[in-house]
Amino acid sequence: MARWLFSALFGLSFVASSTSLKIYDLSEANWTLTNTGNDTISIPAHIPSVAHIDLHAAGVIGDPSFGLSDFTLRWVTDQNWTYATTLPQLSNASSTWLLFNGLDTFTSIELCGDHVASTNNQFRQYWFDVSNIVDACKGDVELSINFGSAPNIANAIAAEPGQETWPYGVEIPFEFPNRQFIRKEQNDFGWDWGPAFAPAGVWQPAFVVQLGSSDIHVRNSVVDVFREGQYNNLPPDQSQDWVLNASVDYFGAQPKDAKMRYILMDSSHGTIAEGRMTSVNTTSSAVTGLTTVPSDLVELWWPSGLGKQSLYYLRFDVLDSSNATLASVEKRIGFRTIVCDMTPISEEQLALGVAPGNNWKFEINGHEFYAKGSNFIPPDPFWPNVTEARIRKLFTSAVEGNQNMLRVWSSGAYSPDYMFDVADEMGLLLWSEFEFGDALYPANREFLDNVREEAVYNVRRVNHHPSLALWAGGNELESLELETLKRVAPEEYPRYLAEFEALFISTLLPCVFENTKSISYTPSSTGNGWISFNSTFMVERYDNKTAGSIYGDTDYYNYNSALAFNTSSYPIGRFSNEFGYHSMPSLPSWRAVLPASDLHFNSTTIQLRNRHYPPGGTFTDNFANTTKGMGEMTLAAQRWYPVPNKTDPVANFTHWIYATQCFQNEFYRSQIQWYRRGSGMPERQLGSLYWQLEDQWTAPTWAGIETDGRWKMLHYGAKDAYEHVIISPFYDAETGLLEVYVTSDLWSPVSGTANLTWMDWSGDRKTDVDSDDSGADLDLENIPFTIGPLNTTKIYSRTLHPALENTLLKMSLSAQGTLPNADLTILTPFTHENWFHPTPLSVAALVDPGLRVRIGSRNTFIIEATRGVAAYVWLEHPQGVRGVWSQNGFWLERGGRRAIVFREEGGGVGGEWMGEVKVWSLWDNGTP
Ligand SMILES: *[C@@H]1O[C@H](CO)[C@@H](O)[C@H](O)[C@H]1NC(C)=O
Ligand SMILES: *[C@@H]1O[C@H](CO)[C@@H](O)[C@H](O)[C@H]1NC(C)=O
Ligand SMILES: *[C@@H]1O[C@H](CO)[C@@H](O)[C@H](O)[C@H]1NC(C)=O
Ligand SMILES: *[C@@H]1O[C@H](CO)[C@@H](O)[C@H](O)[C@H]1NC(C)=O
Ligand SMILES: *[C@@H]1O[C@H](CO)[C@@H](O)[C@H](O)[C@H]1NC(C)=O
Ligand SMILES: *[C@@H]1O[C@H](CO)[C@@H](O)[C@H](O)[C@H]1NC(C)=O
């Protein structure tokens, strides 16, 4: 039975209240999916979906996550797929519309056999007045949506006469070429961390809407919350009142003399303020109005770790000339200002020792803060397969990992509202980007017009979320793309630069600035900031730099693992938005997607799932390309850790996996500590977002969280390095100079004591470690320190003896301070522990730590090191059990004991899995 929604409540946010308006949600309909033209497959289907999901559900294809499916399922990608349904009985209405919130990507839409439209942008919302077709239709009203093959169409567009071309190497190629010509999720064509399914389908909800003669239907809406006088990219005056600018995007009859009314409510829907909106403007597509809210009427929204996440509801109605409600929208909002500040370094900052140049930092409610986090990629190759519950689990892990910001990497898809909703609640800032990356893009009028529609829709759709932190034009465009061009095609550079600016500045910047005053814009994720800007243009600095000045954010990858712990190879900038190295996912994750015969390090399937090819290489070019990524992991593991050489092949595989995870963890921690120390250095470094938060398939990748939510060692290690107050070693292996720093990202001073203990691997104290052979190095205990807000302090410095294979330094601190936005009289204790080893663990004189494991009360394991120091103690829960350990990948000194609790998220029925948990430490790598 068709279900019409009268005055229906729609999503989280909106109520349509006119009586003649009817909305039919097409996800309620029965759909079929057919491979158009071949007509050999015809199956029941549903929406929102893509062909792969429906084919899997119907048993036509196996699980796309298994084995080599992304190669064997390319026939799916090669075909046209048609989604078809019969519309319900339509009533007499003055107009009938089709509304699509997302079609992926190339479609030809027919209703009752008549062509309605063709579409070519996955990220746009489309709506069509189909009244004439419906009126003329005899019998059932059939809707069919024929999706063309995106890789084939991309190739055809690239081959059109007069089409733009770029020198080899500018588009970073993955499995299918020419992604830059089409507006579809760019990683659908493959990426170095993901498969290439290039799915097709009705990937977002779709509706039939019927309107009476004076009805309107709200298809999108925007709320902008900003301080009076605020302008994008500039820190606002925090003493000003709030402005709420609200607008509805509609289709239907343009209302005459429309008015707007609003109610501002607290989180339990209690009214805080209400009244008429002023300055109401009506156009043929939008009604806009505004009001002001006194500053003291509302509480501020803060990111996680920096204060509370206060949320409010704003309901706003559009009224006609007789005060009847035409439309009503409710959105959850927050009061905060967030600015990505790239203003010049001020005299005041210079006086504090900040290097000249410009800022590149975020300010929340007028406070600069340290951004701690990672990069988010699309969490599944098929977006319709992602649910709010899955995002909630993932974001819970991010917040538990002490992260307050995610960079939502461009070249995926614009984030669904539910993702922002979860982030609003958890205080996770989402740096958002337009979906462009690692290529340059056409700049012809048709392409730019298409992009403008996509950008305006998405900017307006998500602007009310307090977690929205930034709009960036795309990924690595200035730092990589323009730099490559300058090198390989210097004579054509000005033309390409003009095209870059036509898209990323002249087109996208006004899409942001005309629709919001509360969000900053930067054309490229990594860059050197702006020199000046106005409402339509921005003069970027590019590489017009003055020596000694520091400008932008940084992006750092170096696959020469010999340099991994050499801090002089790290970039010096104001903010680090990407850095990383790949590692292997766990054995349990591999078991879920590989046949048992493939459970070894360099099995064919694993090699083919490694997409970290040499520049310009693809699998199709040369199978040998797969050795680059595999080789780098192997070399790093061999160089820095004891090489596993176990007789049981699966145990050997497990320990190789573990060694790659130890390296990844140690390398990222080394960088995070170094970037964070930069908060107290001339670069005044204020952010570290590593690459990448999570996986979308099981493969060698840069992720810290595997597909089922399992944390790699990296996520545990980053959680520790993102604590508010940390103690960290900095060692120059050439000079032997060791320095120990304490770093704090609190907003008030913090005091405490640090404790340094030298020992050997058996856990016996050592006292003479320096190079002057002068006897004992005492006075290492109870070193007092005080650190200013967002700052760092050196507490220890010594030149070490060159031969210290059997020497370790345990560093710990305990301190008291105040959390940001907490009452100053409430002191919070902070503790942190870290370990330093002057020689690589591959040559260290490891001893058997005598690890003892006891199962305690429910979900608790007690781990003890009875004979020596245990490095990187690791607990591995079995496949199918989901959850997170309270700590993992930690060190234990001799006699040290910890109770580790498993926060179970499912799959562990009855607790029998506890007996299957495996526990080991680095020493076990060297045992047979
Ligand atoms: C879909 O098909 C089922 C089974 O044939 C039927 O019971 C149901 O009424 C149909 N739904 C709609 C909306 O047509
Ligand atoms: C969708 O995700 C679930 C797990 O969340 C997985 O079992 C299923 O195979 C996925 N579907 C497809 C088509 O990949
Ligand atoms: C029919 O299927 C073949 C192989 O699966 C494919 O190459 C071809 O493009 C398909 N034809 C159409 C019209 O989609
Ligand atoms: C496949 O889709 C493309 C693009 O929409 C279209 O031009 C073509 O006619 C379609 N082919 C078939 C057999 O439907
Ligand atoms: C309505 O338009 C006027 C004139 O263009 C403008 O001053 C006013 O700010 C607009 N109102 C809103 C809410 O944008
Ligand atoms: C609409 O409401 C406003 C405010 O309550 C009132 O002043 C006005 O007279 C009303 N207009 C009509 C046509 O009822």
Short mmCIF file of N, CA and C in Angstrom, two decimals, residues 65 193 374-381 390-391 393-395 397-398 582-593 599 609 633 653-654 656-662 664 690 692-716 874-885 888 905 920:
data_model
loop_
_atom_site.label_atom_id
_atom_site.label_comp_id
_atom_site.label_asym_id
_atom_site.label_seq_id
_atom_site.Cartn_x
_atom_site.Cartn_y
_atom_site.Cartn_z
N SER A 65 33.06 -7.10 -0.17
CA SER A 65 34.23 -6.86 0.68
C SER A 65 35.20 -8.04 0.63
N TRP A 193 44.01 3.84 -0.62
CA TRP A 193 43.52 3.09 0.55
C TRP A 193 42.20 2.41 0.28
N SER A 374 42.38 13.54 13.17
CA SER A 374 42.81 12.71 12.06
C SER A 374 41.94 13.02 10.85
N ASN A 375 42.19 12.31 9.78
CA ASN A 375 41.45 12.50 8.54
C ASN A 375 40.43 11.39 8.36
N PHE A 376 39.21 11.81 8.05
CA PHE A 376 38.11 10.89 7.84
C PHE A 376 37.99 10.61 6.34
N ILE A 377 37.85 9.33 5.99
CA ILE A 377 37.57 8.99 4.58
C ILE A 377 36.17 8.37 4.53
N PRO A 378 35.57 8.21 3.35
CA PRO A 378 34.26 7.55 3.31
C PRO A 378 34.37 6.18 3.98
N PRO A 379 33.53 5.90 4.98
CA PRO A 379 33.73 4.71 5.81
C PRO A 379 33.32 3.41 5.15
N ASP A 380 32.80 3.47 3.94
CA ASP A 380 32.36 2.27 3.23
C ASP A 380 32.47 2.59 1.75
N PRO A 381 32.79 1.61 0.90
CA PRO A 381 32.79 1.90 -0.54
C PRO A 381 31.39 2.27 -1.05
N ARG A 390 26.64 3.41 12.86
CA ARG A 390 28.03 3.12 12.55
C ARG A 390 28.91 4.37 12.74
N ILE A 391 28.39 5.51 12.32
CA ILE A 391 29.14 6.77 12.50
C ILE A 391 29.27 7.08 14.00
N LYS A 393 29.50 4.98 16.44
CA LYS A 393 30.57 4.14 16.99
C LYS A 393 31.93 4.68 16.61
N LEU A 394 32.06 5.05 15.35
CA LEU A 394 33.34 5.55 14.87
C LEU A 394 33.72 6.84 15.59
N PHE A 395 32.76 7.76 15.71
CA PHE A 395 33.05 9.03 16.36
C PHE A 395 33.27 8.84 17.86
N SER A 397 34.88 6.39 19.08
CA SER A 397 36.30 6.04 19.12
C SER A 397 37.18 7.27 18.91
N ALA A 398 36.76 8.16 18.03
CA ALA A 398 37.56 9.37 17.79
C ALA A 398 37.64 10.20 19.08
N HIS A 582 51.68 3.56 6.09
CA HIS A 582 50.70 2.47 6.11
C HIS A 582 51.17 1.31 6.97
N SER A 583 50.16 0.50 7.42
CA SER A 583 50.46 -0.71 8.18
C SER A 583 49.42 -1.76 7.80
N MET A 584 49.63 -2.95 8.30
CA MET A 584 48.72 -4.06 8.02
C MET A 584 47.57 -4.07 9.03
N PRO A 585 46.34 -4.38 8.57
CA PRO A 585 45.27 -4.64 9.52
C PRO A 585 45.48 -5.99 10.22
N SER A 586 44.71 -6.23 11.26
CA SER A 586 44.92 -7.41 12.11
C SER A 586 44.57 -8.72 11.41
N LEU A 587 45.07 -9.79 11.94
CA LEU A 587 44.73 -11.13 11.43
C LEU A 587 43.21 -11.38 11.46
N PRO A 588 42.51 -11.08 12.58
CA PRO A 588 41.07 -11.32 12.57
C PRO A 588 40.36 -10.57 11.42
N SER A 589 40.79 -9.35 11.12
CA SER A 589 40.16 -8.64 10.01
C SER A 589 40.47 -9.31 8.68
N TRP A 590 41.71 -9.73 8.50
CA TRP A 590 42.06 -10.44 7.26
C TRP A 590 41.24 -11.72 7.12
N ARG A 591 41.07 -12.44 8.23
CA ARG A 591 40.32 -13.70 8.16
C ARG A 591 38.92 -13.49 7.60
N ALA A 592 38.33 -12.32 7.89
CA ALA A 592 36.96 -12.09 7.44
C ALA A 592 36.86 -11.88 5.93
N VAL A 593 37.96 -11.57 5.27
CA VAL A 593 37.86 -11.25 3.83
C VAL A 593 38.76 -12.10 2.94
N LEU A 599 46.40 -16.25 3.93
CA LEU A 599 46.78 -15.61 5.19
C LEU A 599 48.30 -15.60 5.37
N ARG A 609 45.58 -5.91 -2.85
CA ARG A 609 44.81 -4.95 -2.06
C ARG A 609 45.70 -3.81 -1.58
N MET A 633 56.58 -1.36 4.02
CA MET A 633 56.17 -1.88 5.33
C MET A 633 57.21 -2.89 5.84
N PHE A 653 52.73 -14.51 10.26
CA PHE A 653 51.96 -13.43 9.65
C PHE A 653 51.49 -12.45 10.73
N THR A 654 50.94 -13.00 11.81
CA THR A 654 50.44 -12.18 12.91
C THR A 654 51.53 -11.25 13.44
N TRP A 656 54.31 -10.27 11.89
CA TRP A 656 54.67 -9.25 10.89
C TRP A 656 53.65 -8.12 10.91
N ILE A 657 52.38 -8.49 10.97
CA ILE A 657 51.33 -7.46 11.06
C ILE A 657 51.60 -6.55 12.24
N TYR A 658 51.89 -7.19 13.36
CA TYR A 658 52.15 -6.45 14.62
C TYR A 658 53.35 -5.52 14.47
N ALA A 659 54.40 -6.00 13.81
CA ALA A 659 55.60 -5.15 13.65
C ALA A 659 55.26 -3.93 12.79
N THR A 660 54.44 -4.11 11.74
CA THR A 660 54.10 -2.93 10.92
C THR A 660 53.25 -1.96 11.74
N GLN A 661 52.43 -2.49 12.64
CA GLN A 661 51.61 -1.60 13.48
C GLN A 661 52.45 -0.90 14.55
N CYS A 662 53.46 -1.60 15.07
CA CYS A 662 54.37 -0.94 16.03
C CYS A 662 55.06 0.24 15.35
N GLN A 664 54.10 1.95 12.63
CA GLN A 664 53.16 3.02 12.32
C GLN A 664 52.88 3.85 13.58
N TYR A 690 46.31 13.41 11.78
CA TYR A 690 47.07 12.41 11.02
C TYR A 690 46.19 11.74 9.96
N GLN A 692 45.18 8.18 8.61
CA GLN A 692 43.79 8.46 8.42
C GLN A 692 43.04 7.82 9.58
N LEU A 693 41.86 8.34 9.91
CA LEU A 693 41.11 7.82 11.05
C LEU A 693 40.76 6.35 10.88
N GLU A 694 40.12 6.00 9.72
CA GLU A 694 39.49 4.68 9.62
C GLU A 694 39.63 4.08 8.23
N ASP A 695 39.34 2.80 8.15
CA ASP A 695 39.40 2.06 6.90
C ASP A 695 38.04 1.94 6.26
N GLN A 696 38.02 1.81 4.93
CA GLN A 696 36.76 1.45 4.27
C GLN A 696 36.81 0.04 3.69
N TRP A 697 37.98 -0.58 3.72
CA TRP A 697 38.07 -2.02 3.42
C TRP A 697 39.31 -2.54 4.13
N THR A 698 39.47 -3.86 4.10
CA THR A 698 40.59 -4.47 4.80
C THR A 698 41.77 -4.58 3.84
N ALA A 699 42.80 -3.80 4.12
CA ALA A 699 43.94 -3.71 3.20
C ALA A 699 45.09 -3.03 3.95
N PRO A 700 46.29 -3.10 3.39
CA PRO A 700 47.38 -2.31 3.98
C PRO A 700 47.06 -0.84 3.76
N THR A 701 46.79 -0.10 4.80
CA THR A 701 46.46 1.32 4.65
C THR A 701 47.02 2.11 5.83
N TRP A 702 46.75 3.40 5.81
CA TRP A 702 47.23 4.35 6.81
C TRP A 702 46.27 4.44 8.00
N ALA A 703 45.20 3.62 8.01
CA ALA A 703 44.14 3.79 9.00
C ALA A 703 44.59 3.44 10.42
N GLY A 704 43.88 4.02 11.38
CA GLY A 704 44.05 3.66 12.79
C GLY A 704 42.91 2.80 13.30
N ILE A 705 41.80 2.71 12.55
CA ILE A 705 40.64 1.91 12.96
C ILE A 705 40.24 1.03 11.77
N GLU A 706 40.11 -0.27 12.03
CA GLU A 706 39.79 -1.21 10.97
C GLU A 706 38.28 -1.22 10.67
N THR A 707 37.88 -1.95 9.63
CA THR A 707 36.49 -1.83 9.14
C THR A 707 35.44 -2.21 10.19
N ASP A 708 35.77 -3.12 11.09
CA ASP A 708 34.76 -3.51 12.09
C ASP A 708 34.89 -2.68 13.37
N GLY A 709 35.67 -1.61 13.33
CA GLY A 709 35.79 -0.75 14.49
C GLY A 709 36.97 -1.09 15.40
N ARG A 710 37.69 -2.16 15.07
CA ARG A 710 38.86 -2.57 15.86
C ARG A 710 39.96 -1.52 15.74
N TRP A 711 40.54 -1.13 16.86
CA TRP A 711 41.64 -0.16 16.82
C TRP A 711 42.96 -0.84 16.50
N LYS A 712 43.69 -0.25 15.56
CA LYS A 712 45.09 -0.65 15.39
C LYS A 712 45.89 -0.03 16.53
N MET A 713 47.16 -0.42 16.62
CA MET A 713 47.98 0.16 17.71
C MET A 713 48.03 1.68 17.59
N LEU A 714 47.99 2.18 16.36
CA LEU A 714 48.03 3.63 16.14
C LEU A 714 46.96 4.37 16.94
N HIS A 715 45.72 3.87 16.92
CA HIS A 715 44.66 4.64 17.57
C HIS A 715 44.88 4.69 19.09
N TYR A 716 45.38 3.58 19.64
CA TYR A 716 45.72 3.58 21.08
C TYR A 716 46.88 4.55 21.35
N TRP A 874 50.44 -6.30 23.68
CA TRP A 874 49.32 -6.25 22.73
C TRP A 874 48.29 -7.32 23.08
N LEU A 875 47.03 -6.88 23.17
CA LEU A 875 45.92 -7.82 23.39
C LEU A 875 45.11 -7.87 22.11
N GLU A 876 44.85 -9.08 21.61
CA GLU A 876 44.07 -9.21 20.37
C GLU A 876 42.82 -10.03 20.64
N HIS A 877 41.67 -9.39 20.44
CA HIS A 877 40.39 -10.11 20.63
C HIS A 877 40.03 -10.81 19.32
N PRO A 878 39.25 -11.90 19.43
CA PRO A 878 38.98 -12.71 18.23
C PRO A 878 38.04 -12.04 17.24
N GLN A 879 38.06 -12.54 16.03
CA GLN A 879 37.18 -12.09 14.95
C GLN A 879 35.72 -12.22 15.39
N GLY A 880 34.92 -11.23 15.04
CA GLY A 880 33.48 -11.31 15.35
C GLY A 880 33.12 -10.59 16.65
N VAL A 881 34.08 -10.46 17.56
CA VAL A 881 33.82 -9.73 18.80
C VAL A 881 34.21 -8.28 18.54
N ARG A 882 33.31 -7.34 18.89
CA ARG A 882 33.59 -5.94 18.61
C ARG A 882 33.81 -5.18 19.91
N GLY A 883 34.78 -4.32 19.89
CA GLY A 883 34.99 -3.51 21.07
C GLY A 883 36.38 -2.93 21.12
N VAL A 884 36.66 -2.28 22.25
CA VAL A 884 37.87 -1.49 22.39
C VAL A 884 38.47 -1.74 23.76
N TRP A 885 39.80 -1.89 23.82
CA TRP A 885 40.50 -2.06 25.10
C TRP A 885 40.72 -0.71 25.76
N ASN A 888 46.13 -0.38 25.11
CA ASN A 888 46.74 -1.46 24.34
C ASN A 888 48.00 -0.90 23.71
N GLU A 905 31.30 -3.96 22.27
CA GLU A 905 30.26 -3.35 21.43
C GLU A 905 29.42 -4.41 20.74
N TRP A 920 50.64 -10.67 23.78
CA TRP A 920 52.08 -10.84 23.60
C TRP A 920 52.77 -9.47 23.69
#
